[in-house]
Amino acid sequence: MRKVLILINPHSGVHALDRVNAPLAQVFRAAQGVEVHTHLIDGYDDSRQATLAAIQEGYYAVVVVGGDGTANSIGALLRGTDTALGLIPAGSGNGVARHIGMDTDISKAFSQLLTCHSVAVDTLEVNGRFCLGFAGMGFEAAVAHNFAQSRYRGLMSYTTSALSEILRYEPSEVEIDRDGEHLERRPFTMTFANSSQWGFDFRIAPTASMASGTMKLVILSDITQINAVQAAYSLYKGKIHQFPGCETLDARRVVVSGKNLLYHIDGEPYPAVGRIEVEVHPASLRILSPRRKI
């Protein structure tokens, strides 16, 4: 009998616990040949201990009911093990969950869980830290820092953060080493994409695959207050790679050097540094997906 641990983050995103209880009860009724355990997360140390215990006991999967941040912290623990990561999107952006095909309706996502496949996916390492979906610097990192200070979650709060930053953000020169090739750019934003989107269906790397052995390095330049709305529309329609000033390059290892480089990992902001190193770890994590090809 397969064992599955479901971790519920009660503080994630905009979803109340009562919206989780009913579909979770359905999982218990419908699951056959699966022993389901649930755990309400009480901080990182608590979720870490529960996850490590599940790995030690040979659990088939640890399913996160939460957002990208919770998925990142649990994925970091599961990388390199036989225990798969499952995602029920209950956060704000839910970028990775959307990429792999999980429904953003929690009830439907729980139903999908019963028929998901365990597949091997790539992960990234950014300045020694685990990254599941994407990392970035420039404008998107400034937005991540702003959004982290907000009392509210959701698309409206994220949009407010983006609008406030676009009025004051100034790009800076950086040097880039992409698999030994030297580049110099002045990016408005730069994304290291393992999956296709930032979240909210804004697809910064529409052609990205989590099973390619490479990341998509997306360099978006020449964005102004005038063409920003057009760029946002292209992101939402999955056509940013066709936008003037957008470069999308395959890479296995990228090093960016510059001054006071703010960056984020899966939406979590980190302090400014002078060097950002990003490397792909192919097929390093198992993930539960409704799609066999992701």
Short mmCIF file of C-alpha atoms in Angstrom, two decimals:
data_model
loop_
_atom_site.label_atom_id
_atom_site.label_comp_id
_atom_site.label_asym_id
_atom_site.label_seq_id
_atom_site.Cartn_x
_atom_site.Cartn_y
_atom_site.Cartn_z
CA MET A 1 0.00 0.00 0.00
CA ARG A 2 1.35 3.40 -0.98
CA LYS A 3 1.59 6.05 1.71
CA VAL A 4 0.94 9.71 0.92
CA LEU A 5 1.46 12.64 3.27
CA ILE A 6 -0.63 15.76 2.61
CA LEU A 7 0.86 18.93 4.12
CA ILE A 8 -1.57 21.83 4.48
CA ASN A 9 -0.23 25.38 4.83
CA PRO A 10 -3.03 27.33 6.57
CA HIS A 11 -1.32 30.67 5.85
CA SER A 12 -0.80 30.25 2.12
CA GLY A 13 -2.39 32.49 -0.49
CA VAL A 14 -6.06 33.38 -0.33
CA HIS A 15 -7.67 29.99 0.34
CA ALA A 16 -9.40 29.31 3.66
CA LEU A 17 -9.11 25.92 5.35
CA ASP A 18 -12.80 25.15 4.90
CA ARG A 19 -12.23 25.10 1.13
CA VAL A 20 -9.72 22.29 1.64
CA ASN A 21 -11.69 20.04 3.98
CA ALA A 22 -14.42 18.88 1.59
CA PRO A 23 -12.16 17.83 -1.34
CA LEU A 24 -9.74 16.28 1.11
CA ALA A 25 -12.54 14.12 2.49
CA GLN A 26 -13.29 13.04 -1.09
CA VAL A 27 -9.69 11.90 -1.49
CA PHE A 28 -10.00 9.72 1.60
CA ARG A 29 -13.17 8.14 0.21
CA ALA A 30 -11.88 7.61 -3.32
CA ALA A 31 -8.29 6.52 -2.68
CA GLN A 32 -7.80 2.80 -3.14
CA GLY A 33 -4.52 1.15 -2.30
CA VAL A 34 -3.33 4.44 -0.81
CA GLU A 35 -2.85 5.25 2.87
CA VAL A 36 -3.41 9.01 3.24
CA HIS A 37 -2.08 11.03 6.15
CA THR A 38 -2.62 14.78 6.66
CA HIS A 39 -0.57 17.29 8.59
CA LEU A 40 -1.33 20.96 9.28
CA ILE A 41 1.93 22.87 8.91
CA ASP A 42 3.05 24.89 11.94
CA GLY A 43 6.12 26.65 10.56
CA TYR A 44 9.09 25.48 8.51
CA ASP A 45 10.70 23.27 11.18
CA ASP A 46 7.44 21.38 11.61
CA SER A 47 7.01 20.78 7.86
CA ARG A 48 10.67 19.77 7.57
CA GLN A 49 10.38 17.15 10.31
CA ALA A 50 7.17 15.74 8.84
CA THR A 51 8.72 15.54 5.35
CA LEU A 52 11.96 13.93 6.53
CA ALA A 53 9.95 11.35 8.47
CA ALA A 54 7.91 10.56 5.34
CA ILE A 55 11.11 10.08 3.32
CA GLN A 56 12.57 7.83 6.00
CA GLU A 57 9.40 5.70 6.03
CA GLY A 58 9.39 5.33 2.25
CA TYR A 59 6.30 7.40 1.46
CA TYR A 60 5.27 7.48 -2.19
CA ALA A 61 4.63 11.25 -2.13
CA VAL A 62 4.42 14.38 -0.02
CA VAL A 63 1.63 16.61 -1.32
CA VAL A 64 1.77 20.34 -0.56
CA VAL A 65 -1.48 22.29 -0.21
CA GLY A 66 0.05 25.74 -0.54
CA GLY A 67 1.92 28.08 -2.83
CA ASP A 68 5.25 28.27 -4.63
CA GLY A 69 7.16 29.09 -1.44
CA THR A 70 5.92 26.01 0.41
CA ALA A 71 6.50 23.86 -2.68
CA ASN A 72 10.06 25.15 -2.85
CA SER A 73 10.89 24.32 0.79
CA ILE A 74 9.45 20.81 0.56
CA GLY A 75 10.91 20.16 -2.91
CA ALA A 76 14.36 20.99 -1.55
CA LEU A 77 13.99 18.16 0.98
CA LEU A 78 12.63 15.67 -1.56
CA ARG A 79 15.27 16.29 -4.25
CA GLY A 80 17.38 13.19 -4.79
CA THR A 81 14.90 10.85 -3.05
CA ASP A 82 12.29 8.39 -4.36
CA THR A 83 9.47 10.33 -2.66
CA ALA A 84 7.56 12.51 -5.12
CA LEU A 85 6.35 16.07 -4.63
CA GLY A 86 2.64 16.71 -5.18
CA LEU A 87 1.12 20.16 -5.61
CA ILE A 88 -2.37 21.38 -4.74
CA PRO A 89 -2.33 25.07 -5.79
CA ALA A 90 -3.55 27.07 -2.80
CA GLY A 91 -1.11 29.99 -3.01
CA SER A 92 -1.11 33.22 -4.95
CA GLY A 93 0.67 32.66 -8.27
CA ASN A 94 1.01 28.83 -8.26
CA GLY A 95 3.43 28.94 -11.20
CA VAL A 96 4.77 25.37 -11.09
CA ALA A 97 1.37 23.83 -10.37
CA ARG A 98 -0.10 25.62 -13.38
CA HIS A 99 2.84 24.57 -15.54
CA ILE A 100 2.44 20.87 -14.83
CA GLY A 101 -1.32 21.03 -15.46
CA MET A 102 -2.85 21.11 -11.99
CA ASP A 103 -6.26 22.79 -11.88
CA THR A 104 -6.41 25.98 -9.81
CA ASP A 105 -9.79 24.90 -8.45
CA ILE A 106 -8.82 23.05 -5.28
CA SER A 107 -11.61 20.44 -5.54
CA LYS A 108 -10.62 19.60 -9.12
CA ALA A 109 -6.93 19.53 -8.18
CA PHE A 110 -7.60 16.96 -5.46
CA SER A 111 -9.48 14.83 -8.00
CA GLN A 112 -6.52 15.08 -10.38
CA LEU A 113 -4.22 13.90 -7.62
CA LEU A 114 -5.73 10.42 -7.73
CA THR A 115 -4.63 9.90 -11.36
CA CYS A 116 -1.31 11.78 -11.41
CA HIS A 117 1.91 10.22 -12.72
CA SER A 118 5.24 10.35 -10.89
CA VAL A 119 7.75 11.86 -13.33
CA ALA A 120 11.37 12.99 -12.97
CA VAL A 121 11.96 16.72 -13.43
CA ASP A 122 14.93 19.06 -13.46
CA THR A 123 15.60 21.54 -10.66
CA LEU A 124 17.84 24.59 -10.43
CA GLU A 125 20.41 25.67 -7.90
CA VAL A 126 20.75 29.44 -7.40
CA ASN A 127 23.68 30.67 -5.31
CA GLY A 128 23.60 27.34 -3.49
CA ARG A 129 19.84 27.42 -2.89
CA PHE A 130 17.20 25.07 -4.30
CA CYS A 131 14.89 26.38 -7.03
CA LEU A 132 11.86 24.49 -8.32
CA GLY A 133 10.26 26.68 -10.99
CA PHE A 134 12.13 29.87 -11.71
CA ALA A 135 14.43 32.52 -10.34
CA GLY A 136 15.12 36.02 -11.57
CA MET A 137 16.72 39.42 -11.13
CA GLY A 138 15.97 42.96 -12.18
CA PHE A 139 12.39 44.25 -12.24
CA GLU A 140 10.81 40.93 -11.23
CA ALA A 141 13.08 40.74 -8.17
CA ALA A 142 12.12 44.29 -7.19
CA VAL A 143 8.45 43.29 -7.48
CA ALA A 144 9.08 40.17 -5.37
CA HIS A 145 10.63 42.34 -2.63
CA ASN A 146 7.69 44.75 -2.78
CA PHE A 147 5.09 41.95 -2.82
CA ALA A 148 6.71 40.29 0.20
CA GLN A 149 6.00 43.45 2.24
CA SER A 150 2.30 43.48 1.34
CA ARG A 151 -0.29 42.40 3.88
CA TYR A 152 -2.41 40.92 1.08
CA ARG A 153 -1.96 38.05 -1.39
CA GLY A 154 -3.45 37.44 -4.81
CA LEU A 155 -3.28 38.97 -8.28
CA MET A 156 -4.50 42.44 -7.25
CA SER A 157 -1.76 42.80 -4.65
CA TYR A 158 0.87 41.52 -7.10
CA THR A 159 -0.33 43.97 -9.77
CA THR A 160 -0.13 46.86 -7.31
CA SER A 161 3.46 45.89 -6.47
CA ALA A 162 4.36 45.69 -10.16
CA LEU A 163 2.82 49.08 -10.96
CA SER A 164 4.62 50.81 -8.11
CA GLU A 165 7.98 49.35 -9.18
CA ILE A 166 7.66 50.11 -12.89
CA LEU A 167 7.44 53.84 -12.10
CA ARG A 168 10.87 53.84 -10.43
CA TYR A 169 12.88 50.83 -11.60
CA GLU A 170 16.14 51.60 -13.43
CA PRO A 171 17.97 48.72 -15.24
CA SER A 172 21.72 48.34 -14.76
CA GLU A 173 24.53 46.81 -16.83
CA VAL A 174 25.46 43.18 -16.14
CA GLU A 175 27.92 40.65 -17.50
CA ILE A 176 26.61 37.17 -18.27
CA ASP A 177 28.45 33.89 -18.72
CA ARG A 178 26.15 31.39 -20.45
CA ASP A 179 27.87 28.00 -20.71
CA GLY A 180 31.16 29.76 -21.47
CA GLU A 181 29.73 32.41 -23.81
CA HIS A 182 30.25 36.01 -22.64
CA LEU A 183 27.35 38.47 -22.96
CA GLU A 184 26.82 42.06 -21.84
CA ARG A 185 23.29 43.31 -21.35
CA ARG A 186 21.19 45.96 -19.63
CA PRO A 187 18.11 43.85 -18.84
CA PHE A 188 14.85 45.22 -17.57
CA THR A 189 14.30 41.77 -16.12
CA MET A 190 16.09 38.44 -16.41
CA THR A 191 14.51 35.06 -15.64
CA PHE A 192 16.16 31.67 -15.13
CA ALA A 193 13.19 29.49 -16.03
CA ASN A 194 12.83 25.80 -15.26
CA SER A 195 9.05 26.05 -15.76
CA SER A 196 7.09 28.30 -18.09
CA GLN A 197 5.51 30.96 -15.91
CA TRP A 198 5.81 33.34 -13.00
CA GLY A 199 2.29 32.45 -11.90
CA PHE A 200 -1.21 33.83 -12.54
CA ASP A 201 -0.73 32.42 -16.11
CA PHE A 202 1.90 35.05 -16.96
CA ARG A 203 4.23 32.90 -19.07
CA ILE A 204 7.74 34.32 -19.18
CA ALA A 205 9.15 31.19 -20.89
CA PRO A 206 6.31 29.59 -22.90
CA THR A 207 8.58 26.92 -24.42
CA ALA A 208 10.22 25.84 -21.14
CA SER A 209 10.25 22.18 -20.13
CA MET A 210 11.04 20.79 -16.71
CA ALA A 211 12.52 17.67 -18.30
CA SER A 212 14.89 19.11 -20.92
CA GLY A 213 18.14 19.19 -18.94
CA THR A 214 18.40 22.93 -19.62
CA MET A 215 16.87 26.15 -18.34
CA LYS A 216 15.48 29.00 -20.41
CA LEU A 217 17.44 32.20 -19.86
CA VAL A 218 14.98 34.98 -20.68
CA ILE A 219 16.40 38.49 -21.05
CA LEU A 220 13.78 41.18 -21.47
CA SER A 221 15.13 44.63 -22.37
CA ASP A 222 13.88 48.02 -23.55
CA ILE A 223 10.69 47.98 -21.47
CA THR A 224 9.24 51.42 -20.81
CA GLN A 225 6.12 52.76 -19.16
CA ILE A 226 4.73 53.12 -22.68
CA ASN A 227 5.12 49.52 -23.89
CA ALA A 228 4.80 47.80 -20.47
CA VAL A 229 1.08 47.09 -20.95
CA GLN A 230 1.79 45.45 -24.32
CA ALA A 231 4.53 43.37 -22.71
CA ALA A 232 2.16 42.27 -19.92
CA TYR A 233 -0.43 41.26 -22.52
CA SER A 234 2.21 39.22 -24.38
CA LEU A 235 3.13 37.50 -21.12
CA TYR A 236 -0.48 36.54 -20.46
CA LYS A 237 -1.00 35.28 -24.03
CA GLY A 238 2.19 33.20 -23.90
CA LYS A 239 3.88 35.23 -26.66
CA ILE A 240 6.55 37.17 -24.78
CA HIS A 241 9.25 35.28 -26.71
CA GLN A 242 7.99 37.11 -29.83
CA PHE A 243 8.14 40.53 -28.16
CA PRO A 244 10.80 42.99 -29.39
CA GLY A 245 13.67 43.12 -26.92
CA CYS A 246 13.12 39.58 -25.61
CA GLU A 247 15.87 36.96 -25.88
CA THR A 248 15.24 33.35 -24.91
CA LEU A 249 18.35 31.20 -24.67
CA ASP A 250 18.96 27.61 -23.57
CA ALA A 251 21.56 27.17 -20.82
CA ARG A 252 22.89 24.64 -18.34
CA ARG A 253 24.87 27.10 -16.22
CA VAL A 254 24.62 30.90 -16.03
CA VAL A 255 26.70 33.35 -14.02
CA VAL A 256 25.63 37.01 -13.81
CA SER A 257 27.94 39.68 -12.41
CA GLY A 258 27.06 43.28 -11.56
CA LYS A 259 26.38 45.71 -8.72
CA ASN A 260 23.68 45.29 -6.12
CA LEU A 261 21.81 42.53 -7.92
CA LEU A 262 18.48 41.84 -6.22
CA TYR A 263 17.18 38.37 -6.97
CA HIS A 264 14.42 35.97 -6.04
CA ILE A 265 13.92 32.21 -6.04
CA ASP A 266 10.39 30.91 -6.69
CA GLY A 267 9.11 34.36 -5.72
CA GLU A 268 11.06 34.52 -2.44
CA PRO A 269 13.25 37.68 -2.36
CA TYR A 270 16.91 37.65 -1.35
CA PRO A 271 19.31 40.52 -0.53
CA ALA A 272 21.41 42.17 -3.24
CA VAL A 273 24.65 40.45 -4.28
CA GLY A 274 27.37 41.02 -6.86
CA ARG A 275 27.17 37.59 -8.46
CA ILE A 276 24.34 35.16 -9.22
CA GLU A 277 25.17 31.57 -10.20
CA VAL A 278 22.45 29.30 -11.60
CA GLU A 279 22.90 25.65 -12.55
CA VAL A 280 20.53 22.91 -13.78
CA HIS A 281 20.31 19.56 -11.97
CA PRO A 282 18.66 17.22 -14.51
CA ALA A 283 16.01 14.71 -13.40
CA SER A 284 16.75 15.42 -9.74
CA LEU A 285 13.20 15.44 -8.32
CA ARG A 286 10.10 13.32 -8.79
CA ILE A 287 6.85 15.24 -9.10
CA LEU A 288 3.19 14.20 -9.37
CA SER A 289 1.72 15.51 -12.62
CA PRO A 290 -1.51 14.89 -14.56
CA ARG A 291 0.69 15.04 -17.68
CA ARG A 292 3.37 12.51 -18.59
CA LYS A 293 5.30 15.13 -20.60
CA ILE A 294 5.98 18.40 -18.74
#
